[in-house]
Short mmCIF file of C-alpha atoms in Angstrom, two decimals:
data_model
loop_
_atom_site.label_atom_id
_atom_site.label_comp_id
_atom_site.label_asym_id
_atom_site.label_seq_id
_atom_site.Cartn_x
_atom_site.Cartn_y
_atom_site.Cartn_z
CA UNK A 1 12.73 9.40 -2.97
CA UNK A 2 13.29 10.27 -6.70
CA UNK A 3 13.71 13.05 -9.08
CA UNK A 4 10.41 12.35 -11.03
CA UNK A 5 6.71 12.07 -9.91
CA UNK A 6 6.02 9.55 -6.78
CA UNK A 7 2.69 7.77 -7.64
CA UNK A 8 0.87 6.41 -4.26
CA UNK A 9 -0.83 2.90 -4.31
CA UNK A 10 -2.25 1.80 -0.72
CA UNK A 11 -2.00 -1.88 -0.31
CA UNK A 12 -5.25 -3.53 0.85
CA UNK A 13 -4.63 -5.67 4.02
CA UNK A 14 -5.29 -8.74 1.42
CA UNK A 15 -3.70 -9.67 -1.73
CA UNK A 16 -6.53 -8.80 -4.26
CA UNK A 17 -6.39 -7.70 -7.83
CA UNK A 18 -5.08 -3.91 -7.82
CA UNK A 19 -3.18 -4.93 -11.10
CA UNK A 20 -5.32 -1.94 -12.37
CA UNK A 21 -3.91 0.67 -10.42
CA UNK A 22 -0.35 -1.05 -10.48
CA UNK A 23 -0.01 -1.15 -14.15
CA UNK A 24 -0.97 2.60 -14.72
CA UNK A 25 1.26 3.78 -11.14
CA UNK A 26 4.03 1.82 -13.00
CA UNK A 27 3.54 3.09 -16.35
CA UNK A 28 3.49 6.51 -15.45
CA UNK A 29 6.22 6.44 -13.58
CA UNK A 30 8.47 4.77 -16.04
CA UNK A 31 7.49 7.32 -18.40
CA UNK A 32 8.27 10.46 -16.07
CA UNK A 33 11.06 9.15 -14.71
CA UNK A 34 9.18 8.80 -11.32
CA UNK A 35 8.36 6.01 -8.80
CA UNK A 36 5.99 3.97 -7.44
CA UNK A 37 5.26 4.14 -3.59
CA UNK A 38 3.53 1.06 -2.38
CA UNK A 39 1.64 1.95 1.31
CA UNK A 40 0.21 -0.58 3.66
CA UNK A 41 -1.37 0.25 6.72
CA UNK A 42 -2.18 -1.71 9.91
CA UNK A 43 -4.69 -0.42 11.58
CA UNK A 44 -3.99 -1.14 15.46
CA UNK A 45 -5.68 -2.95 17.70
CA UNK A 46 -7.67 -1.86 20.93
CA UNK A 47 -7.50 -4.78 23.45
CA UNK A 48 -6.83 -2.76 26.13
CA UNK A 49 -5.71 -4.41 29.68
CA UNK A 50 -4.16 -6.92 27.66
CA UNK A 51 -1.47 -4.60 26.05
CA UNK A 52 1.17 -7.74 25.52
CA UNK A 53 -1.43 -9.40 23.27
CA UNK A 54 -2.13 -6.05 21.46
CA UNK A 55 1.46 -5.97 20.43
CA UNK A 56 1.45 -9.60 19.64
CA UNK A 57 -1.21 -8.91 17.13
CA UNK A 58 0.47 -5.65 15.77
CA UNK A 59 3.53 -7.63 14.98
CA UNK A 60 1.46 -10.33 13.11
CA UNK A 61 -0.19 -8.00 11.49
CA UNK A 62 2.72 -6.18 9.96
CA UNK A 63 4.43 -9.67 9.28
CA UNK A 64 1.30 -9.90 6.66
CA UNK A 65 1.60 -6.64 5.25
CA UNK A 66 5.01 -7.32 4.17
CA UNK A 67 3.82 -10.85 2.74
CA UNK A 68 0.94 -9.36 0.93
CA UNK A 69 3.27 -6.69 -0.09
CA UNK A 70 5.82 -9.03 -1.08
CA UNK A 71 3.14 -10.03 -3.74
CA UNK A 72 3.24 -6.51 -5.35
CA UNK A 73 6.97 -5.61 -5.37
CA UNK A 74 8.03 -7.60 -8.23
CA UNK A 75 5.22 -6.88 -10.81
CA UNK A 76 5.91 -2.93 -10.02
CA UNK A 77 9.88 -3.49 -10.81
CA UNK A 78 9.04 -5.26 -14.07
CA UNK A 79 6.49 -2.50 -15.24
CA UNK A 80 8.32 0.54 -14.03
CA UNK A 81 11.77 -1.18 -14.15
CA UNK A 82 12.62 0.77 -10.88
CA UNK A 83 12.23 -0.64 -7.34
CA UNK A 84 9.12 0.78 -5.75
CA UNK A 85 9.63 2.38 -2.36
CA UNK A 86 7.38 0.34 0.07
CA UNK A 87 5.97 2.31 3.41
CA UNK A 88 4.78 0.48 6.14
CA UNK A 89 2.58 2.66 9.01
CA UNK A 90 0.51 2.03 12.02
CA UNK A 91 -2.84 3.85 12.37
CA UNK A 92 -6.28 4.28 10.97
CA UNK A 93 -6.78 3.76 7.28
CA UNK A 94 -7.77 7.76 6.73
CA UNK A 95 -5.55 9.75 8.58
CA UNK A 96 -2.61 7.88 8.26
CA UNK A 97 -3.02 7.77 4.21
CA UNK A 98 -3.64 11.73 4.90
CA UNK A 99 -0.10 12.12 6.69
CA UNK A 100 1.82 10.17 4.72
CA UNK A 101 0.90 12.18 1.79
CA UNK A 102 1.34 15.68 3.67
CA UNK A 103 4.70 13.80 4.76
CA UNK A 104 6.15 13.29 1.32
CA UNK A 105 6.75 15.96 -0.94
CA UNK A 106 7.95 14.01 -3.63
CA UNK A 107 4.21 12.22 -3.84
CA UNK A 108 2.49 13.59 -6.72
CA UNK A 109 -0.85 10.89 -7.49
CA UNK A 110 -2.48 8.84 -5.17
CA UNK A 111 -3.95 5.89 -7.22
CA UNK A 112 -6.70 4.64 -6.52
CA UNK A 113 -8.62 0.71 -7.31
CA UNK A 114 -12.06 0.44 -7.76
CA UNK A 115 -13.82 -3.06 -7.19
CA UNK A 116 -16.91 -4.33 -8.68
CA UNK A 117 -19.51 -5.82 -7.19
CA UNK A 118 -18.30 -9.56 -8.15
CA UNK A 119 -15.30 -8.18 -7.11
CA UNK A 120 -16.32 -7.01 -3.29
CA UNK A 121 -18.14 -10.61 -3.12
CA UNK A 122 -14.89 -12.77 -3.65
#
């Protein structure tokens, strides 16, 4: 990764405003010399006897992540004026957040967006 602090911003599955959490990931790390991670997870999907379709949807899935990731890449480059490092896993939402931090040494804040309520509605 980098020399500096890593700061850790999960990507929700949908492109909503996080420009909270972006802004002060990118911030910080331009002023430590660090970097912004960008995570999304798909979470897989249990269809069981049908495991063809399972991996049809896994692969759509992850075609959206990058899309909706896509949509965060560039306003993290102009704030921290470094390229963030994008990570792209398979699992549940929980424990795959959990190992990718225990996985990366370098990681040094997970950041965090709160919603409001008008917010959750949209």
């Amino acid at each position: 990764m980098s020399n500096g602090s890593t700061f850790l911003v999960l990507i929700p599955e949908e492109v909503k405003d996080i420009s909270n959490s972006l802004r002060y990931a990118s911030f910080r790390a331009r002023e430590t010399g660090g970097r912004v991670a960008l995570l999304s997870i798909v979470e897989p999907e249990e269809i069981g006897a049908w495991g063809g379709v399972d991996k049809v949807m896994t692969d759509d899935a992850f075609d959206r992540a990058r899309k909706v990731m896509e949509h965060y890449v560039a306003s993290v480059q102009e704030l921290s004026g470094t390229e963030p490092l994008t990570l792209f896993r398979k699992g549940q939402r929980r424990a795959t957040l959990l190992e990718v931090i225990e996985s990366e040494p370098d990681i040094s804040a997970f950041v965090l967006t709160a919603y409001s309520d008008e917010a959750r509605r949209n």
